[in-house]
mmCIF file of C-alpha atoms in Angstrom:
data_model
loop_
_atom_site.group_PDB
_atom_site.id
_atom_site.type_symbol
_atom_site.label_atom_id
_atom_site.label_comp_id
_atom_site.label_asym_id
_atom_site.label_seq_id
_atom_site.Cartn_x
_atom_site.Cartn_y
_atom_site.Cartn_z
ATOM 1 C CA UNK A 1 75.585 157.500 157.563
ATOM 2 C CA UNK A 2 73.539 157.550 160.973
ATOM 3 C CA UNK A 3 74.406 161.176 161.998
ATOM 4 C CA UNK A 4 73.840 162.318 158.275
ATOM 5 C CA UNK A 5 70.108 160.812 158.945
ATOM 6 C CA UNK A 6 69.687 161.877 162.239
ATOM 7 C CA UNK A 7 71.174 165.119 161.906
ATOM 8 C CA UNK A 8 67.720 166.882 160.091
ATOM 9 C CA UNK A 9 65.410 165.822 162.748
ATOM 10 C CA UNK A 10 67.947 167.054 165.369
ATOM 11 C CA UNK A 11 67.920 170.632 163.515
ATOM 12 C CA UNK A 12 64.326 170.526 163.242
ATOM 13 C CA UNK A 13 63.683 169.598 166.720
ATOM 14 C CA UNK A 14 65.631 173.174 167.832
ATOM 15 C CA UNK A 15 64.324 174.990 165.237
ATOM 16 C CA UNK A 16 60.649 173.971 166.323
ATOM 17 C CA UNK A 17 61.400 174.559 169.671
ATOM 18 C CA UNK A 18 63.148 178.175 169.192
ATOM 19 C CA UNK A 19 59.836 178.838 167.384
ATOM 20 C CA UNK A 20 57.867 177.488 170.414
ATOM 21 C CA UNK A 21 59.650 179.967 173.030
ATOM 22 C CA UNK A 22 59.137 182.611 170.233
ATOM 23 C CA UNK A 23 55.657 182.033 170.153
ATOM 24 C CA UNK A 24 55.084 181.639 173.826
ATOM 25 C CA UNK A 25 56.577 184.967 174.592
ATOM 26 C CA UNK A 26 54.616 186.701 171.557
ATOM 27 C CA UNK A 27 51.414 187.975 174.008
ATOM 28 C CA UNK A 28 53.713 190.045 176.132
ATOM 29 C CA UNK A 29 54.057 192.192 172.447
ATOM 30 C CA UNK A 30 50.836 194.079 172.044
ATOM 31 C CA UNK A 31 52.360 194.527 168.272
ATOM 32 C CA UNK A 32 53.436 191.277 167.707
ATOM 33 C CA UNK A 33 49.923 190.089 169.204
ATOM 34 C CA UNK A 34 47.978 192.141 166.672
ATOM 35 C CA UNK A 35 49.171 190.565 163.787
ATOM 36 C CA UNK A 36 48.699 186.603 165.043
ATOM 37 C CA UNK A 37 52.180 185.555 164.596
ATOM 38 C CA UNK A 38 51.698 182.922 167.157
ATOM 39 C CA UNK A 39 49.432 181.068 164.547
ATOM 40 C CA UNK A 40 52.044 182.231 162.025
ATOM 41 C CA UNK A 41 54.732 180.655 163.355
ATOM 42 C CA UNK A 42 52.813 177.493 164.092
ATOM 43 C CA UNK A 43 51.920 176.707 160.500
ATOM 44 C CA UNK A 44 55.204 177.474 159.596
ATOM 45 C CA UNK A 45 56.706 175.045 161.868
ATOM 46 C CA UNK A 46 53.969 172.581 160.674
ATOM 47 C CA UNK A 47 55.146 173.135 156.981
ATOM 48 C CA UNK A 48 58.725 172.539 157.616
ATOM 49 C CA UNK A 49 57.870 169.091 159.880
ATOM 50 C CA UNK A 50 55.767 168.180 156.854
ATOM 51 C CA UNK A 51 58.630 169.157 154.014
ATOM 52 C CA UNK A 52 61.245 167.129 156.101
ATOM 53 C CA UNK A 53 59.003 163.790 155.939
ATOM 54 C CA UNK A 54 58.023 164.366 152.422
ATOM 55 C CA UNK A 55 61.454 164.574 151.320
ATOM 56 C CA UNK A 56 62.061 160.713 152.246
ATOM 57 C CA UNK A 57 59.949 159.500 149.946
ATOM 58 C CA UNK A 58 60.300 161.732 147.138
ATOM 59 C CA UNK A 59 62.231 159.808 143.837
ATOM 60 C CA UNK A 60 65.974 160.839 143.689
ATOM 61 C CA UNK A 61 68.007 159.580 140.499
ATOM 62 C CA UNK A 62 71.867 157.756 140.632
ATOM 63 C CA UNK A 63 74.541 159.580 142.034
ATOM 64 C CA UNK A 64 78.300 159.014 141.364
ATOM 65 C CA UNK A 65 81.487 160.521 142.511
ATOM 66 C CA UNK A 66 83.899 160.591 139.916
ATOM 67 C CA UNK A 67 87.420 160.966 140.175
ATOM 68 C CA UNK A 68 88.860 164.668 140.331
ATOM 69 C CA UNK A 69 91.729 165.040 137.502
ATOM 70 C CA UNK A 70 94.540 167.034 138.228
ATOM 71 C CA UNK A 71 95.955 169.340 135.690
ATOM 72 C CA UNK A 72 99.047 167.386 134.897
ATOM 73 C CA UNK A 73 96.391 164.064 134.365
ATOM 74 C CA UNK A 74 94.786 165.736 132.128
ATOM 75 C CA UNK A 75 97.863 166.837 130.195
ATOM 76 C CA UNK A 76 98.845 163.202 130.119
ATOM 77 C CA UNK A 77 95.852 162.144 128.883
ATOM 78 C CA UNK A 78 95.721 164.728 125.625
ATOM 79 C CA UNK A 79 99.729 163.665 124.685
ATOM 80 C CA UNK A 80 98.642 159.915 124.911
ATOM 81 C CA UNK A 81 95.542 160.712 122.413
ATOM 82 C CA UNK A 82 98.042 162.412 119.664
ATOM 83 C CA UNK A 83 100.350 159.381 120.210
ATOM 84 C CA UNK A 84 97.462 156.646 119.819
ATOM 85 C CA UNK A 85 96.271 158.052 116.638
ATOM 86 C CA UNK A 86 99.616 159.138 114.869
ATOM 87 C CA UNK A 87 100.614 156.029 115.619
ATOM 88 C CA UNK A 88 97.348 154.429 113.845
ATOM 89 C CA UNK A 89 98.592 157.471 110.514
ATOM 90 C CA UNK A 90 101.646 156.571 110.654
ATOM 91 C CA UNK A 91 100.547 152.857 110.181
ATOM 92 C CA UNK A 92 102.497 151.156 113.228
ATOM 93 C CA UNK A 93 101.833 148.092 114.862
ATOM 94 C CA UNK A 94 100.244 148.945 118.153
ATOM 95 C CA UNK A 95 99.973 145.860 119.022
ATOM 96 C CA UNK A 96 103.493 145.216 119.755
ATOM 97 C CA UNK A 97 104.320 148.586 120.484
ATOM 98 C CA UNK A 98 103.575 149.971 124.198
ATOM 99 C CA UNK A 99 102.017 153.939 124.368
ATOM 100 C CA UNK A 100 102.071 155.192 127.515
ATOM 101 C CA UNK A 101 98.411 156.490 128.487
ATOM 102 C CA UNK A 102 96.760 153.846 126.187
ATOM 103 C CA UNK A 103 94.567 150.982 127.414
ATOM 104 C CA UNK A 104 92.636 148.032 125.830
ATOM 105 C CA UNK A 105 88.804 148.501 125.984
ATOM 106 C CA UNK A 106 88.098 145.530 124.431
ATOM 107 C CA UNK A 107 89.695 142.777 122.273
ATOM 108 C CA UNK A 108 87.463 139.406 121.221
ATOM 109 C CA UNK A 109 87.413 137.267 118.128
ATOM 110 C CA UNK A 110 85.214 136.432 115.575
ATOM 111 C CA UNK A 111 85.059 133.447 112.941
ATOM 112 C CA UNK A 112 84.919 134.017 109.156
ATOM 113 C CA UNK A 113 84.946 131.760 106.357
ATOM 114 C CA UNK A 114 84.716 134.278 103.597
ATOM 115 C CA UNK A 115 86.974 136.454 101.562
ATOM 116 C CA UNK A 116 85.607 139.620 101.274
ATOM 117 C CA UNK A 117 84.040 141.891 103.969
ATOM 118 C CA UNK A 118 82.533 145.477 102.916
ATOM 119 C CA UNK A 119 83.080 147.849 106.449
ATOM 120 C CA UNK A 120 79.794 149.530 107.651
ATOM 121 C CA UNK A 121 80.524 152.542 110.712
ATOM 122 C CA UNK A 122 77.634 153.329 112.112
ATOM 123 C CA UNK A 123 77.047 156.299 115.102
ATOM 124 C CA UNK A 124 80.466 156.435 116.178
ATOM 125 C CA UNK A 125 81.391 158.664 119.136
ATOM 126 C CA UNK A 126 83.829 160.834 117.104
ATOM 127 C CA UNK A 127 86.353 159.862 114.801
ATOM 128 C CA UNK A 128 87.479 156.386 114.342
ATOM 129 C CA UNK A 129 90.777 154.882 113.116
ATOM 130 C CA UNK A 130 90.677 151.863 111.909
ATOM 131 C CA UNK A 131 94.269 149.992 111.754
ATOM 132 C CA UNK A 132 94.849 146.810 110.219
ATOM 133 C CA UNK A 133 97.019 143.988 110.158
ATOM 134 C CA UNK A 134 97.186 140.885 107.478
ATOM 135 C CA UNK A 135 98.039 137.923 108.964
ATOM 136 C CA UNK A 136 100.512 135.603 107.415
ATOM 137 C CA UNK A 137 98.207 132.561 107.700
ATOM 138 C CA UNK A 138 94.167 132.155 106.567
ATOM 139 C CA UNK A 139 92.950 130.675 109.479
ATOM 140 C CA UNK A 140 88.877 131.983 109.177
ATOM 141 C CA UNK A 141 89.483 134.158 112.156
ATOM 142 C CA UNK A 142 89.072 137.649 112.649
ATOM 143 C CA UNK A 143 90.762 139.597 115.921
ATOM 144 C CA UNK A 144 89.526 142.514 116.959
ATOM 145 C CA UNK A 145 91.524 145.165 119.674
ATOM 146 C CA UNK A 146 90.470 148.269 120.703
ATOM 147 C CA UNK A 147 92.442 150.581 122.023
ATOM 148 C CA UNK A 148 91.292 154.085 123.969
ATOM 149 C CA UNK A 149 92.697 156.708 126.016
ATOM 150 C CA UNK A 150 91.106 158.818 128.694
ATOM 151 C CA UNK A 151 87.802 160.842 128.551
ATOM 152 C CA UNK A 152 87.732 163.565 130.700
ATOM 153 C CA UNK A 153 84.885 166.510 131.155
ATOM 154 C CA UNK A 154 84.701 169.161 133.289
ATOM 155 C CA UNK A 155 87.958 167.414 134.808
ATOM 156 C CA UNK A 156 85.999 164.249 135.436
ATOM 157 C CA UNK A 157 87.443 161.220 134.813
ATOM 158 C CA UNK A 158 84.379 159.474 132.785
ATOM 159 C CA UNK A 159 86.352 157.098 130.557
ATOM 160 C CA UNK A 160 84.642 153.450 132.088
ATOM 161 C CA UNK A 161 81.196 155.388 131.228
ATOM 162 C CA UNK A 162 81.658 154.861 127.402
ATOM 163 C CA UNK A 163 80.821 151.504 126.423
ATOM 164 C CA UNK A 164 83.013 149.491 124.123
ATOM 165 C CA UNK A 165 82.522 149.830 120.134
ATOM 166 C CA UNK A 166 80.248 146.751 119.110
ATOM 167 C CA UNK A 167 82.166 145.120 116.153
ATOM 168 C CA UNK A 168 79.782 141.940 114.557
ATOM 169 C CA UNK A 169 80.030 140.408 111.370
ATOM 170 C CA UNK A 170 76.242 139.759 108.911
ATOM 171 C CA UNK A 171 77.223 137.310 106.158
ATOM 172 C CA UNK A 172 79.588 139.704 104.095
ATOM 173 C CA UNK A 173 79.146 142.678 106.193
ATOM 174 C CA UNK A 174 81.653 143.929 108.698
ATOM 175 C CA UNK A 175 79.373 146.268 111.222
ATOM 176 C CA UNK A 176 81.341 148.715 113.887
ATOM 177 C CA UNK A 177 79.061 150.750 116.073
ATOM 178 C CA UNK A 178 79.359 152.196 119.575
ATOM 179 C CA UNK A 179 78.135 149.994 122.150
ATOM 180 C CA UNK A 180 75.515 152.669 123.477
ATOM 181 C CA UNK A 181 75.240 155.343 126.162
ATOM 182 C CA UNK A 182 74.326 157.105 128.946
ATOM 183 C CA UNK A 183 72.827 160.011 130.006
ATOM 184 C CA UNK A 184 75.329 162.266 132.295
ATOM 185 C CA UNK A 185 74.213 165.412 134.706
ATOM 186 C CA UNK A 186 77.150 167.080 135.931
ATOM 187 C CA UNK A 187 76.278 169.628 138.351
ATOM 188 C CA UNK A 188 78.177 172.607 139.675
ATOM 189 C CA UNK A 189 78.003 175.476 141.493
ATOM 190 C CA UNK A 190 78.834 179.457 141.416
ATOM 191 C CA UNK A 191 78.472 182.121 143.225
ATOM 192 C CA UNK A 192 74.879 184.021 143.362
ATOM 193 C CA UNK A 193 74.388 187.078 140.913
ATOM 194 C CA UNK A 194 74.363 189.461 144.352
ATOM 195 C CA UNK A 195 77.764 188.387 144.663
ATOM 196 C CA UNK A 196 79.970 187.839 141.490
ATOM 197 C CA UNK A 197 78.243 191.501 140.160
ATOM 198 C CA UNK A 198 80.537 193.208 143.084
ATOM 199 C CA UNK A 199 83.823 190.468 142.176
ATOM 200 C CA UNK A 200 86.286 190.350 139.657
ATOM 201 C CA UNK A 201 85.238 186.910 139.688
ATOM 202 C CA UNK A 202 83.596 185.839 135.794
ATOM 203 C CA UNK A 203 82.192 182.508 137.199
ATOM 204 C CA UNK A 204 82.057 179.051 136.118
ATOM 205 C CA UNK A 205 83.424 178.326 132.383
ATOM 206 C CA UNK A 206 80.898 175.005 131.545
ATOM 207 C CA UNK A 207 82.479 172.428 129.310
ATOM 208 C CA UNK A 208 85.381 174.828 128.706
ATOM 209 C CA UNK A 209 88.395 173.176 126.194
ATOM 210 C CA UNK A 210 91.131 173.751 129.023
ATOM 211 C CA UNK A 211 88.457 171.150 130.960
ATOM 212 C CA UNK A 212 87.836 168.069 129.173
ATOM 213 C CA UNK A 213 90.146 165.844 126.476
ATOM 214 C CA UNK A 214 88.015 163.657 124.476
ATOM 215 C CA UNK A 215 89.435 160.519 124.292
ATOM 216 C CA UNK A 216 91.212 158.353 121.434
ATOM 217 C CA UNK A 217 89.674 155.690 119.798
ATOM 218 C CA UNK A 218 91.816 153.140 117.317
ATOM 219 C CA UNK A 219 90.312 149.982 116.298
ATOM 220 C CA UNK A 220 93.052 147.021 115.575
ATOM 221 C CA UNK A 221 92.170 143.999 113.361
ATOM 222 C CA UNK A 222 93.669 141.067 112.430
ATOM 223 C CA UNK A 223 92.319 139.553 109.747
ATOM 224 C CA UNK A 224 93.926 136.357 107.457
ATOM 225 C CA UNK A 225 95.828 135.927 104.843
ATOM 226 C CA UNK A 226 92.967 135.884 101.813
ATOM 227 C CA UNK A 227 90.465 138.832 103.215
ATOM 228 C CA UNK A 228 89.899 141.926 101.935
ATOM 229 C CA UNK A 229 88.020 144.411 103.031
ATOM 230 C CA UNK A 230 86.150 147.329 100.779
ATOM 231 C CA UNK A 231 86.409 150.621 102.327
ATOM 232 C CA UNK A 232 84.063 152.943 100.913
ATOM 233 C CA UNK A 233 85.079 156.041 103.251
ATOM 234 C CA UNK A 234 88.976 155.690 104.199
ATOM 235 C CA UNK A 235 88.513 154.324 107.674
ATOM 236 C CA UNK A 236 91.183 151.489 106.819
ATOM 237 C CA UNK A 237 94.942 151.994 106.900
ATOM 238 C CA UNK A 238 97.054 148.987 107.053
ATOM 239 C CA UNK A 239 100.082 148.088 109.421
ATOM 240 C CA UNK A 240 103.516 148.923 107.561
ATOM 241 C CA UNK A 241 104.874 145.136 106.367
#
């Protein structure tokens, strides 16, 4: 951390003083003395001093280093996705049953008294599954899990940058929304124009599919006994009993 500090002064320093020796030796040139690049070479020392202080107090944004995902992750990561939600179609219990590649996000509960809740899903990143299971008691409780695989972009890892759905309950209104988000810069870099023109080489391929896997989302409930819930779009499908 010291020597990445120290190390612009240190290359300033030399470059200021090659410029000094330059500039000393200039008046032996009758040429070089005609067109003042003593004074030249001066101010362009000064602006560089000047552009190396300024830079320390200019504003610079977050910066994270995400994790690099190999080829074979990143397989992995797309086969656990069609597992999670074929699973969720083909009505399974997830719950009890273990799929490689799928994680928890979030899981909570929530009390209700009621016996009917109408589903509201609002902003959603992507599709959403919603699988349900009917417990065998009514015990005013609902359970919420939800269940996610990998997001990855530009063979970034950036799953822990998507917030967990928000799942809340307004009298006789059962509200599922994502939990917010985050503005993400990803920058990379290529080769200049002078270059690639001569190369065989096509560049960069931004946000190409053979890059990223979007991940899987599958919400689980657990609701009692006496609920039911109204389902004006499909989002519902119920555990096999």
């Amino acid at each position: 951390m010291i020597v990445a500090t120290i190390l612009p002064f240190v290359l300033l320093l030399i470059i200021i003083a090659l410029i000094y020796l330059f500039a000393k030796n200039i008046g032996r040139i009758a040429f070089l003395q005609k067109l003042k690049l003593k004074w030249i070479l001066v101010v362009y020392g000064a602006v560089l001093l000047l552009a190396l202080i300024s830079s320390y107090f200019m504003p610079v944004g977050e910066s994270l280093v995400y994790k690099n995902v190999s080829e074979t992750e990143r397989d992995e990561a797309e086969r656990a996705g069609a597992a999670l939600v074929k699973a969720a179609y083909d009505r399974e219990n997830i719950r009890e049953n273990t799929i490689e590649g799928v994680e928890i996000n979030h899981q909570s509960t929530i009390p209700f008294e009621g016996n009917q809740l109408e589903l509201s899903v609002e902003e959603t990143f992507g599709p959403l599954t919603i699988l349900v299971e009917r417990k065998e008691e009514s015990d005013d409780e609902i359970e919420f899990i939800e269940y996610h695989t990998k997001t990855i972009i530009e063979n970034l890892d950036l799953t822990d940058e998507f917030d967990p759905l928000s799942v809340s309950i307004e009298e006789d209104l059962l509200r599922v929304m994502n939990g917010g988000g985050k503005d993400i810069k990803i920058g990379m870099f290529d080769k200049e124009f002078t270059i690639s023109q001569f190369t065989s080489d096509q560049g960069l391929e931004l946000f190409s599919d053979s890059h990223h896997v979007w991940g899987e989302h599958v919400l689980f409930l657990r609701i009692p006994k006496n609920v039911k819930i109204i389902d004006e779009f499909d989002y519902v499908q119920y555990v096999k009993e």
